[in-house]
Short mmCIF file of C-alpha atoms in Angstrom, two decimals:
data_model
loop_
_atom_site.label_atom_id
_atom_site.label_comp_id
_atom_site.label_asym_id
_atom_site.label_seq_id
_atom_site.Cartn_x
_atom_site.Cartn_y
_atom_site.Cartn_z
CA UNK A 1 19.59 -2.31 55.33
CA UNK A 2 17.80 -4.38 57.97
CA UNK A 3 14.16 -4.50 56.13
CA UNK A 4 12.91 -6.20 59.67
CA UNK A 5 12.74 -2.61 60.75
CA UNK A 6 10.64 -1.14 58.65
CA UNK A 7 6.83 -0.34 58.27
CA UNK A 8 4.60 -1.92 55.97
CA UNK A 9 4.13 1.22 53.98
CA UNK A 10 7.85 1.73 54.08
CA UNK A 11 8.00 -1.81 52.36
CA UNK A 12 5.15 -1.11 50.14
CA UNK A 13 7.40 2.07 48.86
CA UNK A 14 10.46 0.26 48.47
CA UNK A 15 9.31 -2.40 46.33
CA UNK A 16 7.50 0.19 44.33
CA UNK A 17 11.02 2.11 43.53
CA UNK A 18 13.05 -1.30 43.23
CA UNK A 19 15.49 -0.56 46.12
CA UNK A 20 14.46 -4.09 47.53
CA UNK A 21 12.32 -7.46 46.69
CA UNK A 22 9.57 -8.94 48.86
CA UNK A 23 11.69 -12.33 48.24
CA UNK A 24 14.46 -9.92 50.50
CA UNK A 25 12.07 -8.58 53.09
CA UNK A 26 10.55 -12.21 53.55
CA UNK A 27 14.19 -13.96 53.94
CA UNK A 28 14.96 -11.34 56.48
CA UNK A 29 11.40 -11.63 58.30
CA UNK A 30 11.60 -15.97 58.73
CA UNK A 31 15.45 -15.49 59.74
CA UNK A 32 14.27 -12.61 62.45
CA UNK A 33 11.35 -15.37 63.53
CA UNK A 34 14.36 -18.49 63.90
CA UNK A 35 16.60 -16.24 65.98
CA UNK A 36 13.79 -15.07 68.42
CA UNK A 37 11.72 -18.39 68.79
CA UNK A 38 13.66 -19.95 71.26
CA UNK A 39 14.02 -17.00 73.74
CA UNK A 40 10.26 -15.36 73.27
CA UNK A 41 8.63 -18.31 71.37
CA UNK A 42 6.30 -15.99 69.44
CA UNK A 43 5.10 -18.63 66.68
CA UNK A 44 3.18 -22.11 66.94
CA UNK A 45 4.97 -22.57 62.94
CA UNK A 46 6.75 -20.70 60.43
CA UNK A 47 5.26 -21.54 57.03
CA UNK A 48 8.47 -20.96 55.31
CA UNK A 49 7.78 -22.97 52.41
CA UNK A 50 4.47 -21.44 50.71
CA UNK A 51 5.86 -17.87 52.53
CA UNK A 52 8.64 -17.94 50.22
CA UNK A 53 6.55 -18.96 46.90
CA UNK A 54 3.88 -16.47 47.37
CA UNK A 55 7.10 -13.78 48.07
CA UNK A 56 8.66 -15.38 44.48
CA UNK A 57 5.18 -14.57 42.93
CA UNK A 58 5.33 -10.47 44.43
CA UNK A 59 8.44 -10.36 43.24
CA UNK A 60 7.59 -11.21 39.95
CA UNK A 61 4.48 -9.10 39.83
CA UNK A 62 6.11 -5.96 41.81
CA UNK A 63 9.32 -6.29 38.38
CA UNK A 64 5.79 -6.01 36.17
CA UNK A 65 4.46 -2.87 37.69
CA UNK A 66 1.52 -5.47 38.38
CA UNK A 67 0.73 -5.60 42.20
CA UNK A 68 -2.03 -7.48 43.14
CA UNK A 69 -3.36 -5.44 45.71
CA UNK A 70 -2.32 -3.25 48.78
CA UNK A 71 0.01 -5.43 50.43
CA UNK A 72 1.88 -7.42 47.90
CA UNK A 73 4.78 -8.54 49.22
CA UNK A 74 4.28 -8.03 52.53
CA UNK A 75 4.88 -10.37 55.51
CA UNK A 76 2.42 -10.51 57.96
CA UNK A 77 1.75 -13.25 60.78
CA UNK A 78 -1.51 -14.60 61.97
CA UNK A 79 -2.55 -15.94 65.41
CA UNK A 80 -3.37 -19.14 65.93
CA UNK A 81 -7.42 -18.41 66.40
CA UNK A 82 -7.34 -17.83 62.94
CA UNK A 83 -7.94 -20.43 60.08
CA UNK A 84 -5.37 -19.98 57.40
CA UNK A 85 -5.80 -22.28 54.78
CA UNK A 86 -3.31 -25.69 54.72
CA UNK A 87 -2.42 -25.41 57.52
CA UNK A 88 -3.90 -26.33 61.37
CA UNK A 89 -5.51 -23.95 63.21
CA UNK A 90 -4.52 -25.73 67.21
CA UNK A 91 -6.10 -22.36 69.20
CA UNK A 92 -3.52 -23.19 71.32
CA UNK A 93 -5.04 -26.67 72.13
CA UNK A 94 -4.34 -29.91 72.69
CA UNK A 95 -7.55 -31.27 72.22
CA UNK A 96 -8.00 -30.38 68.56
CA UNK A 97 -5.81 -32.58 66.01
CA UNK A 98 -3.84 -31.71 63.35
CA UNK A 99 -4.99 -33.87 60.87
CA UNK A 100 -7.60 -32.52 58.48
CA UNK A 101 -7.36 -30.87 55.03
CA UNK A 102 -7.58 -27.32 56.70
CA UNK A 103 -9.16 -26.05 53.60
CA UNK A 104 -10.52 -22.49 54.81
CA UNK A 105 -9.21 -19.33 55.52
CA UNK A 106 -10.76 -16.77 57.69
CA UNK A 107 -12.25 -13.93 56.24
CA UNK A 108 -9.25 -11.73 57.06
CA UNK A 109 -7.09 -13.90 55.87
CA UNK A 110 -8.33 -14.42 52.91
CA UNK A 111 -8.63 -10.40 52.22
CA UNK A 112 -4.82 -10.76 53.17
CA UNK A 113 -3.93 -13.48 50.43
CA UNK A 114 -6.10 -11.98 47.69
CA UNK A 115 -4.37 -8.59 48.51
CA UNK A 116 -0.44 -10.36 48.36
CA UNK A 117 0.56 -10.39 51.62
CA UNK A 118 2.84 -13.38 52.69
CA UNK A 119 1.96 -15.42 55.39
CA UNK A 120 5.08 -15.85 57.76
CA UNK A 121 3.78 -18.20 60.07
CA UNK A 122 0.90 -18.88 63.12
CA UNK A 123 0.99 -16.91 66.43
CA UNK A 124 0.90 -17.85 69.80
CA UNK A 125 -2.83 -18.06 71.90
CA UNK A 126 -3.44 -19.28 75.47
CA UNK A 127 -5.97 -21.91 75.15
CA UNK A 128 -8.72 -20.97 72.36
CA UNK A 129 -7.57 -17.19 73.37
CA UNK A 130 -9.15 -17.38 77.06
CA UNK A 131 -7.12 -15.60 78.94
CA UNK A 132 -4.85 -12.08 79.04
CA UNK A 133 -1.39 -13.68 79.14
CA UNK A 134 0.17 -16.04 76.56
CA UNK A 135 0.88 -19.44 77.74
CA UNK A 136 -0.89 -22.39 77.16
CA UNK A 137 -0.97 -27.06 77.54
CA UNK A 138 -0.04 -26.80 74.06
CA UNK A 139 2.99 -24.81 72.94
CA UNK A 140 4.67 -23.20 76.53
CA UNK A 141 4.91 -19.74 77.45
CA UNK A 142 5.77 -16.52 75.42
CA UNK A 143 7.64 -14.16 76.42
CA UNK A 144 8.02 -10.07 76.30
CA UNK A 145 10.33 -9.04 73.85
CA UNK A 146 11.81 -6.47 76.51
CA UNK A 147 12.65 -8.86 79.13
CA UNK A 148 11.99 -12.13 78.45
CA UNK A 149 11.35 -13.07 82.15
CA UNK A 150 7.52 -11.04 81.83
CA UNK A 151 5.02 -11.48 80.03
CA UNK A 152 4.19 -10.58 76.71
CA UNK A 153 0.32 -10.37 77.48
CA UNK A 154 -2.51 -12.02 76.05
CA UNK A 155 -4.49 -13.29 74.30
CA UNK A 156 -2.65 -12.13 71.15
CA UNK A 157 0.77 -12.45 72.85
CA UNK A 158 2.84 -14.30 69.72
CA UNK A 159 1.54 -11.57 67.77
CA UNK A 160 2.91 -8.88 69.45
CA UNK A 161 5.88 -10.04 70.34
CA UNK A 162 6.66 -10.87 66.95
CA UNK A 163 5.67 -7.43 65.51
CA UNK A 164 7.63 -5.64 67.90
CA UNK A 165 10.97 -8.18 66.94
CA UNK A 166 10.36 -7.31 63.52
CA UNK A 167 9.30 -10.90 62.50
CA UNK A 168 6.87 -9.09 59.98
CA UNK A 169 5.52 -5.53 60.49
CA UNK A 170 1.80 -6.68 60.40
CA UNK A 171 -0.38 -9.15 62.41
CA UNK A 172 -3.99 -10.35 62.76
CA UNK A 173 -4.87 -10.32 66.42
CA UNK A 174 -8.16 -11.15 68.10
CA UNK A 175 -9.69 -9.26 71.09
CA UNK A 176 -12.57 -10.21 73.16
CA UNK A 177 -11.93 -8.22 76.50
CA UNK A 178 -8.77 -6.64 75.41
CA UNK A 179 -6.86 -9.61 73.77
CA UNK A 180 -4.90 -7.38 71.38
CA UNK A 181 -4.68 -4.18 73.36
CA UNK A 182 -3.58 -6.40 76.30
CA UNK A 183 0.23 -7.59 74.58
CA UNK A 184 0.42 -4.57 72.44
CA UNK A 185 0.87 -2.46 75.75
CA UNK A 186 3.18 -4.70 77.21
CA UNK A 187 4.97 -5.27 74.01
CA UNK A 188 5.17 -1.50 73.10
CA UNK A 189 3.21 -1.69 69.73
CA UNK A 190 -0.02 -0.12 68.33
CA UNK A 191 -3.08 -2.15 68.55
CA UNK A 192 -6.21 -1.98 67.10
CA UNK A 193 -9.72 -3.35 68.40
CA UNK A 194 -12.25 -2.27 65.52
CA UNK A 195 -15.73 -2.04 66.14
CA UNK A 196 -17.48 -4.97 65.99
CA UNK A 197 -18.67 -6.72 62.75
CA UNK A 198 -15.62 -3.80 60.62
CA UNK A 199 -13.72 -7.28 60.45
CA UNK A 200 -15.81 -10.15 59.87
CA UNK A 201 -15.09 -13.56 61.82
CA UNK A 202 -15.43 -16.93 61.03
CA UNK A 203 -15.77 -19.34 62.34
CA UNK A 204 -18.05 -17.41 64.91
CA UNK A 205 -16.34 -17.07 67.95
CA UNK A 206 -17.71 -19.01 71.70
CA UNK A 207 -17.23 -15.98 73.08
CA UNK A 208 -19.80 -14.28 70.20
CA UNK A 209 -20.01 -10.78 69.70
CA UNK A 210 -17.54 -9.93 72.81
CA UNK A 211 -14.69 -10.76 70.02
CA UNK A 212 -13.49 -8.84 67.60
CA UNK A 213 -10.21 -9.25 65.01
CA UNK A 214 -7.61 -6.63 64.48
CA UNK A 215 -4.54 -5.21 63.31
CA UNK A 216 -1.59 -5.29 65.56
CA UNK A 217 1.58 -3.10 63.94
CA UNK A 218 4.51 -0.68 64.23
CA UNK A 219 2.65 2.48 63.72
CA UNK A 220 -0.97 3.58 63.00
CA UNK A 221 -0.44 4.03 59.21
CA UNK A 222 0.12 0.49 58.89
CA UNK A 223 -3.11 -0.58 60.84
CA UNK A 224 -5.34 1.73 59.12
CA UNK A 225 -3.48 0.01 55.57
CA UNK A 226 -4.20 -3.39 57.16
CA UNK A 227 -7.64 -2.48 58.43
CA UNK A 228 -8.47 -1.19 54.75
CA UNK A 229 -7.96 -4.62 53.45
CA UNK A 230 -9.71 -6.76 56.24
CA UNK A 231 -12.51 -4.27 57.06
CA UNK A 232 -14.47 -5.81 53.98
CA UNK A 233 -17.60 -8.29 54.47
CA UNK A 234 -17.51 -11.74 54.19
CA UNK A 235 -21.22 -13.65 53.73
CA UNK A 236 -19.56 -16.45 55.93
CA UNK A 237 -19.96 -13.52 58.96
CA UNK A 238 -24.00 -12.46 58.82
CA UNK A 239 -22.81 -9.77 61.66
CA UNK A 240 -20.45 -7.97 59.39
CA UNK A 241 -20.54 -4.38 58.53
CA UNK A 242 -21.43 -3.33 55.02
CA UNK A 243 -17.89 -1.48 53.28
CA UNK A 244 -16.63 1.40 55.18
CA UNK A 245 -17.47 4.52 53.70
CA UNK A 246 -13.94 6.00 52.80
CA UNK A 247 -10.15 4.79 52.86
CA UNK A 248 -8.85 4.66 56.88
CA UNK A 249 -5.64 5.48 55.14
CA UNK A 250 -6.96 8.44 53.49
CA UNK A 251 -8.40 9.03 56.86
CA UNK A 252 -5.69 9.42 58.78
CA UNK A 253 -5.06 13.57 57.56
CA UNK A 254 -6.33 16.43 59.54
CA UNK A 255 -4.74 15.29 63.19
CA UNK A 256 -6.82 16.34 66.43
CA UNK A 257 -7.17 19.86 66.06
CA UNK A 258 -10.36 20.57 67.40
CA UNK A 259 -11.29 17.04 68.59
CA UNK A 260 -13.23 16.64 71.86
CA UNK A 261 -11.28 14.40 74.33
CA UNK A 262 -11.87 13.23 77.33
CA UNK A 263 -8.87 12.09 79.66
CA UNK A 264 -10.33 9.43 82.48
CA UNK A 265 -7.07 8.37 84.88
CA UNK A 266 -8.45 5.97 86.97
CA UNK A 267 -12.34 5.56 85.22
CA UNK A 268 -13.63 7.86 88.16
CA UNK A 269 -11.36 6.63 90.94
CA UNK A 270 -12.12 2.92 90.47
CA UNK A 271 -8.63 1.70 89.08
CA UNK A 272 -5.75 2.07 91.19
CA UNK A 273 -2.69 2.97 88.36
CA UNK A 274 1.12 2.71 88.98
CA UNK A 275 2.60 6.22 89.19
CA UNK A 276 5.29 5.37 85.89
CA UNK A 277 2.00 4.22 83.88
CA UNK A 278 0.23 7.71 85.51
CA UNK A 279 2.88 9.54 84.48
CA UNK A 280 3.67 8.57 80.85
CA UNK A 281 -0.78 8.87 79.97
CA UNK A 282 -0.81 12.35 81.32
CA UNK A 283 2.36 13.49 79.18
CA UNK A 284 0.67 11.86 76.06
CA UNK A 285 -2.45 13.86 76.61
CA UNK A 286 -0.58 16.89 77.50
CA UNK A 287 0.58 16.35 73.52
CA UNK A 288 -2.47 16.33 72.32
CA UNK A 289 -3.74 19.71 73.83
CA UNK A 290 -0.36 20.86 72.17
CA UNK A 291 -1.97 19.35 68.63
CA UNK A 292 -4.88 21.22 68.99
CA UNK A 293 -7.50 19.13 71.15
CA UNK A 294 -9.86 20.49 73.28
CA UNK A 295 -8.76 18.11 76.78
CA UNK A 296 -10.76 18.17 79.83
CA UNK A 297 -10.29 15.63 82.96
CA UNK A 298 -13.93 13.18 82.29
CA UNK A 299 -14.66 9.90 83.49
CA UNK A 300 -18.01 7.79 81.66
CA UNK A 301 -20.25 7.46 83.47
CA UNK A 302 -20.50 3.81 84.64
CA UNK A 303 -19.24 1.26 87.28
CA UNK A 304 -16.72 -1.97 86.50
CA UNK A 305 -18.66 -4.46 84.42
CA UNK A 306 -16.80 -7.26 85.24
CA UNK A 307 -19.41 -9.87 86.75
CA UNK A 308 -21.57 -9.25 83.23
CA UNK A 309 -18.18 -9.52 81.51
CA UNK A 310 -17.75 -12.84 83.61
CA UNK A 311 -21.15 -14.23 83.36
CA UNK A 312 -20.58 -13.74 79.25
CA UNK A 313 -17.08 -14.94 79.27
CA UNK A 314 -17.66 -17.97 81.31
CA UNK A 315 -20.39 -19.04 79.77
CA UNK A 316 -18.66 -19.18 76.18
CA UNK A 317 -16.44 -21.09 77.27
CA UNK A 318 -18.59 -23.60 78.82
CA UNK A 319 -20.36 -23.59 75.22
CA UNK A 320 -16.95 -24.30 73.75
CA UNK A 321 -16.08 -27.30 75.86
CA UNK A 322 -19.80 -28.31 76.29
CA UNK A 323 -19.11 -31.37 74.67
CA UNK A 324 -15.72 -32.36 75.39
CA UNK A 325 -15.33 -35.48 77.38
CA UNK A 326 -13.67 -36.18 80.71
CA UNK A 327 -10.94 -37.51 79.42
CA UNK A 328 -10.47 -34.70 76.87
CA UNK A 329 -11.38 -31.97 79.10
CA UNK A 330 -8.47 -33.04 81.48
CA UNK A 331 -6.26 -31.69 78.28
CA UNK A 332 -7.57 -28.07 79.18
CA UNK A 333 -5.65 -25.77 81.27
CA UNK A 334 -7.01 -25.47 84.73
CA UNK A 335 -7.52 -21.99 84.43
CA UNK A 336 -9.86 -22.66 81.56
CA UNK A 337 -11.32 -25.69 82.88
CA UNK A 338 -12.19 -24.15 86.10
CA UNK A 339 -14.18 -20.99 84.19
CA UNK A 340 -15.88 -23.40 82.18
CA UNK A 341 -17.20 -25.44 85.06
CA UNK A 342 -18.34 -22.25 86.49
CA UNK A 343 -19.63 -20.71 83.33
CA UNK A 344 -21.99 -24.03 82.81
CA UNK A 345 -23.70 -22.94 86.44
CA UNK A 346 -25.14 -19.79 84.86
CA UNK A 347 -29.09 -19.84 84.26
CA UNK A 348 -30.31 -18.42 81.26
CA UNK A 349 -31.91 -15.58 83.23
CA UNK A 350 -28.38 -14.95 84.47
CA UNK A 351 -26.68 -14.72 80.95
CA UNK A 352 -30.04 -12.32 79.72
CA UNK A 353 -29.26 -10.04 83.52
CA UNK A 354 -25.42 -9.59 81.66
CA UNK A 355 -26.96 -8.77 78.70
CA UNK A 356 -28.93 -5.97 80.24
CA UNK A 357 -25.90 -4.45 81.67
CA UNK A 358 -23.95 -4.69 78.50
CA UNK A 359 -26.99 -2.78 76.96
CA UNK A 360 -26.97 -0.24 79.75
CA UNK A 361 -23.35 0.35 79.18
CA UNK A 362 -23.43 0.79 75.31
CA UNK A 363 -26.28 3.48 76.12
CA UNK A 364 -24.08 5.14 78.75
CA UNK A 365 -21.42 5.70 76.15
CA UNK A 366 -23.20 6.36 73.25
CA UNK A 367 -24.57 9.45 75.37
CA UNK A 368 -21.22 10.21 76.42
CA UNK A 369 -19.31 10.55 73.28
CA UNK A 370 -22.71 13.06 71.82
CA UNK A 371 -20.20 15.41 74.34
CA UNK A 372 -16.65 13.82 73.33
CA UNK A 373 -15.14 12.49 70.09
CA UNK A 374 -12.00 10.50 72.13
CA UNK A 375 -11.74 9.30 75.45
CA UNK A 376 -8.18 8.04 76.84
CA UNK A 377 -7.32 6.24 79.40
CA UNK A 378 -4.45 4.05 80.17
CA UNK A 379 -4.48 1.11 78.40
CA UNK A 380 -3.60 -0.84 81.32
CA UNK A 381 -2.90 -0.03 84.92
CA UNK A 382 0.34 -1.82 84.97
CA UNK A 383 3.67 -2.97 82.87
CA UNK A 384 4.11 -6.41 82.15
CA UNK A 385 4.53 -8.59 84.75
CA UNK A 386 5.76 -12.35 86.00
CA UNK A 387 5.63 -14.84 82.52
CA UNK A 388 3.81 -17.95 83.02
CA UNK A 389 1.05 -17.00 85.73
CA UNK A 390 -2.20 -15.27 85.05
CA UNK A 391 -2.60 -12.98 87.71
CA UNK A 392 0.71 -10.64 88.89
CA UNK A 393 2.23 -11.79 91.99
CA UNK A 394 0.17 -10.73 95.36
CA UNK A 395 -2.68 -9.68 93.08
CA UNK A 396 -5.64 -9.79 95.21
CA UNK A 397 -7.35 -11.00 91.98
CA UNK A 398 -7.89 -15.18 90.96
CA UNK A 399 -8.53 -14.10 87.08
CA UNK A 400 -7.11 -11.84 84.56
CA UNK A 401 -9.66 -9.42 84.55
CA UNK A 402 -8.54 -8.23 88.01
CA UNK A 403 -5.43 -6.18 86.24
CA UNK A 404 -7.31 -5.44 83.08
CA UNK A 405 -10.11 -2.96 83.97
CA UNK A 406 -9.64 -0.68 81.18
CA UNK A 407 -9.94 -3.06 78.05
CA UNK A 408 -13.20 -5.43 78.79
CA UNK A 409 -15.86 -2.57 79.00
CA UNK A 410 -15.12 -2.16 75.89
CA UNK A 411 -15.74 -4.99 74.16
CA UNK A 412 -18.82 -5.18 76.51
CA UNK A 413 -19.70 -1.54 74.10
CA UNK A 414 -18.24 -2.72 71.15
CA UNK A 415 -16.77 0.33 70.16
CA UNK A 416 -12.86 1.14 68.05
CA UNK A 417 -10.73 0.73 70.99
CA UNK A 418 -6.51 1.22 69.96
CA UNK A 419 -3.44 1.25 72.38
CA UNK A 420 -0.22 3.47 71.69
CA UNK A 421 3.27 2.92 73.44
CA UNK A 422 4.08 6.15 74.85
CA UNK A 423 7.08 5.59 76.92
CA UNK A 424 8.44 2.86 79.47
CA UNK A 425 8.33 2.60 83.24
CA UNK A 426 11.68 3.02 85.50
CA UNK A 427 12.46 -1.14 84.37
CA UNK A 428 12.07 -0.40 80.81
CA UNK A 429 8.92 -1.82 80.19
CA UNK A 430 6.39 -0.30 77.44
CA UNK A 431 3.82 1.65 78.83
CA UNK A 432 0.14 1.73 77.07
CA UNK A 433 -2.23 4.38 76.26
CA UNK A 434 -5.88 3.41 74.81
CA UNK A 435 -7.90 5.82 72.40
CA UNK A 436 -11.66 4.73 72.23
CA UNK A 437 -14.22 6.68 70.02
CA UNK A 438 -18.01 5.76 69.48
CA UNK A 439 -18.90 2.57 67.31
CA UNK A 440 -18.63 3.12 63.98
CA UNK A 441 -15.94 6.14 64.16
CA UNK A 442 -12.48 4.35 63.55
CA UNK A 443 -11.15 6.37 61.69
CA UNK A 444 -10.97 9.11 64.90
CA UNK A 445 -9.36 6.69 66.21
CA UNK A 446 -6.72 6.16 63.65
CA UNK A 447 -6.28 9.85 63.28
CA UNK A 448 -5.67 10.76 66.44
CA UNK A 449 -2.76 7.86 66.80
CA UNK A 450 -1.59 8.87 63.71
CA UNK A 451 -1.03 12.03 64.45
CA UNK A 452 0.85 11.41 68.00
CA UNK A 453 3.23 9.41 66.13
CA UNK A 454 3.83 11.93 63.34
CA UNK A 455 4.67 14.14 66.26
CA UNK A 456 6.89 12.10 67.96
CA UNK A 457 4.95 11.70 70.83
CA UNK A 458 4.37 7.74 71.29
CA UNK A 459 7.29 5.10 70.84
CA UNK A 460 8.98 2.99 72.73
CA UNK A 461 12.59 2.51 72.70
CA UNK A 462 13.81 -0.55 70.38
CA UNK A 463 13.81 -3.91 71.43
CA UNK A 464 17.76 -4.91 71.76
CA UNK A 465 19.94 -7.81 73.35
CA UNK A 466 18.91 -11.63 73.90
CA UNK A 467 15.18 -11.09 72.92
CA UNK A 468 16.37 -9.90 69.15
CA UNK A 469 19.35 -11.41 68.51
CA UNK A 470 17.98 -15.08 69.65
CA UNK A 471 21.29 -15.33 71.50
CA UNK A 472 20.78 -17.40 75.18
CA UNK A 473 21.47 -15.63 78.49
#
C-alpha cells in the first residue's frame, strides 16, 4: 500500500486499527520528498532526523491506545514563513542567517507538535512570501507538480506542490492576497484561507492583518481536522479569535441543501476568464444546485481593490526592509526591492485612504452575504503558467496581482476564503474554484467543499510521470 496516497483521516484510521505505523507512513512521506526535490524542489529541508523520532514516539503511543492528540502520527510540512522550533526559519531569504538557537515555534506549529503530528520538513516561499509564484535569491524556483515547466504558484508554492506529490497529506500555508489559494489552484489541491485572527500568527506578519495562515490538503475533511487543531489562540497573537464554537469536523454534515449561493463569473464583468477555467466553475456550480443549493448568477457589489491592496502591500514591505542596508538590500529580489522602494513613497494619509477602502469593502460584503451564505467564483482566471517569472508571458500586467483578481479582495475583507480543484484545462492543468462565506462562518465553507467532494464533483486527476517518480526528463 502506498500510504503517500492517503488522507490524513485515512492515516488517522489506520493507525487506530494497526494495519500500518506512523514510523511506515513517515518513511514513505521523506522518501516521496527525496524523489521529487530535484524535479519540483518543494522543500528548503527535510528534517528527517527529529521527523523520524517524534514518528518512533506515535508509534509507541498509537501500540498503547494512548494518542496524544488528533494528529499523532501524522506528517505534515510547514512553509518556510513559519518558525518551527530548531530549526531556521530563511522566509526564503538571503539576508537572514542561519545561525541562532531558533527556539520558537509558531503558534500553529506548536498546536501541531502538542497534537503529534511529525514535522517532514520546511516549504518553499518567494522572498518573505511577497509574491504569487514560488521562486526566490535563496533556494531557486519550484515547480508544478503537473508539468514541471509552470509554475506551482505562490506564495505557498512548496506547500502545495508537496501535498499534491504526497510528501505528507497536510501543510501550513500562509495567505495574504491569496498566497495559499494561489498554488492550491494551480497544484489541484484544497486550500484554506480562514478568517482572520481563527489561526493566530506570530511573529506578526509586515504585511499585518492582510495575512492569514491555513491548511493546505487533499480533501476538505482533512483541513477542517487540521483547522480544528490550529484554530486555537495563542497570547503571543493579541488579534486571535477566542475558541471556535463547535468541531469544523463535526461541521462538515448536512451538505448545501438549502444554502444561498451566489455564482459571480467574471466579479461583474471586470475579470476576463479563459473559456477551460469558465467552463469547469460553471459545471461545479451546476453540482451544487443538484445538492440542493439555491444558485442564482450575483456579482458583490464592488470594483477591483487593487491600488488599496497595493498601497497596503507595498508599504509592508517597505516596513520589512526599512532597515536593511544597501549592501543587504542588494540581496533582495528585484521584484521585491522595487515594491519596497515604492511602498516607502506612500504618505501616511495614503496608507489611512487604503484603509478606507478596505473598510468600504468589508461593509459591501457583510451586506451582501445578509442575502447569500456562499459566493463562488473562480479561484483564478487562469491555469498555471511560465515557472520562474511573475507575471504570464504578454501579460499586460508588471505585478502579480494583474492575474490574481479573485483572491486579494479577500484578504482586503478578511473573510474564510477555500479553493477546490474541479477539473483541468485542455493541457492538463488543475483548474480552481474559490468558496467564500462571511467572516466568522468557516465552517459553510468547509461544508460546502466537503460535500462536492463526497459527491465526486471536485478532483483532479493524479499527479504521474517525472514530477512523482523524481526520475529526470
Amino acid at each position: 500500500m502506498q500510504l503517500t496516497d492517503l488522507t490524513a483521516v485515512q492515516l488517522l484510521d489506520g493507525y487506530r486499527k494497526g494495519e500500518f505505523s506512523p514510523v511506515e507512513a513517515t518513511e514513505q512521506a521523506l522518501e516521496r520528498a527525496r524523489r521529487i526535490q530535484p524535479e519540483v524542489n518543494a522543500f528548503v529541508r527535510l528534517t528527517e532526523e527529529d521527523a523520524l523520532v517524534r514518528a518512533r514516539e506515535s508509534e509507541e503511543r498509537w501500540r498503547r491506545g494512548e494518542p496524544a492528540g488528533l494528529l499523532d502520527g501524522v506528517p505534515v510540512t510547514v512553509k518556510d514563513i513559519l518558525l518551527l522550533r530548531g530549526h531556521p526559519t530563511l522566509r526564503g531569504s538571503r539576508t537572514i542567517s542561519e545561525q541562532g538557537s531558533w527556539e520558537e515555534d509558531a503558534p500553529s506549529v506548536a498546536r501541531l507538535r502538542e497534537h503529534g503530528a511529525v514535522f517532514l520538513g520546511k516549504t518553499t516561499t518567494p522572498e518573505f512570501g511577497w509574491k504569487g509564484v514560488t521562486d526566490s535569491p535563496l533556494s531557486g524556483i519550484t515547480r508544478n507538480p503537473h508539468d514541471p515547466a509552470r509554475t506551482a504558484g505562490g506564495s505557498s508554492g512548496g506547500s502545495a506542490a508537496a501535498v499534491a506529490l504526497g510528501a505528507g497529506p497536510l501543510s501550513l500555508g500562509t495567505d495574504g492576497g491569496g498566497s495559499i489559494r494561489i498554488p492550491a489552484a494551480f497544484c489541484g489541491v484544497f486550500g484554506l484561507k480562514p478568517t482572520y485572527g481563527r489561526v493566530p500568527l506570530y511573529p506578526a506578519s509586515a504585511f499585518g492583518t492582510l495575512s492569514h495562515a491555513g491548511p493546505m490538503t487533499r480533501d476538505a475533511a482533512d483541513a477542517a481536522l487540521l483547522l480544528d487543531v490550529i484554530g486555537a489562540p495563542d497570547p503571543r497573537d493579541w488579534s486571535a479569535l477566542p475558541p471556535a464554537p463547535g468541531s469544523f469536523t463535526e461541521a462538515l454534515r448536512g451538505g448545501v441543501h438549502g444554502l444561498r449561493v451566489a455564482y459571480s463569473p467574471t466579479l461583474g464583468g471586470q475579470v476576463a476568464v479563459r473559456p477551460a477555467v469558465a467552463a469547469a466553475v460553471r459545471r461545479t456550480v451546476a453540482r451544487l444546485a443538484d445538492l440542493g443549493a439555491y444558485v442564482e448568477e450575483s456579482d458583490p457589489d464592488f470594483s477591483d481593490p487593487v491600488e488599496a491592496f497595493h498601497t497596503l502591500w507595498f508599504s509592508g514591505a517597505a516596513r520589512l526592509t526599512e532597515r536593511f542596508s544597501p549592501r543587504k538590500r542588494q540581496l533582495l529580489d528585484p521584484g521585491l526591492r522595487e515594491i519596497c522602494a515604492q511602498g516607502a513613497r506612500c504618505s501616511a494619509l495614503d496608507y489611512l485612504a487604503a484603509v478606507d477602502v478596505r473598510m468600504d469593502l468589508g461593509r459591501r460584503m457583510g451586506r451582501f452575504h445578509e442575502r447569500y451564505d456562499l459566493l463562488v467564483t473562480p479561484t483564478l482566471p487562469l491555469t498555471a503558467f511560465e515557472a520562474g517569472v511573475e507575471t504570464p508571458r504578454g501579460s499586460a500586467h508588471r505585478r502579480w496581482t494583474g492575474w490574481t483578481p479573485f483572491t486579494y479582495p479577500f484578504n482586503l475583507t478578511q473573510q474564510p476564503a477555500a479553493t477546490v480543484p474541479v477539473g483541468t484545462d485542455d493541457a492538463g492543468l488543475p483548474v480552481g474554484m474559490q468558496l467564500i462565506a462571511a467572516r466568522h462562518r468557516d465552517d459553510l465553507v468547509l461544508r460546502a467543499a466537503h460535500a462536492l467532494y463526497e459527491a465526486g464533483a471536485v478532483g483532479v486527476p493524479a499527479v504521474t510521470g517525472a514530477a512523482r517518480t523524481g526520475e529526470h526528463r
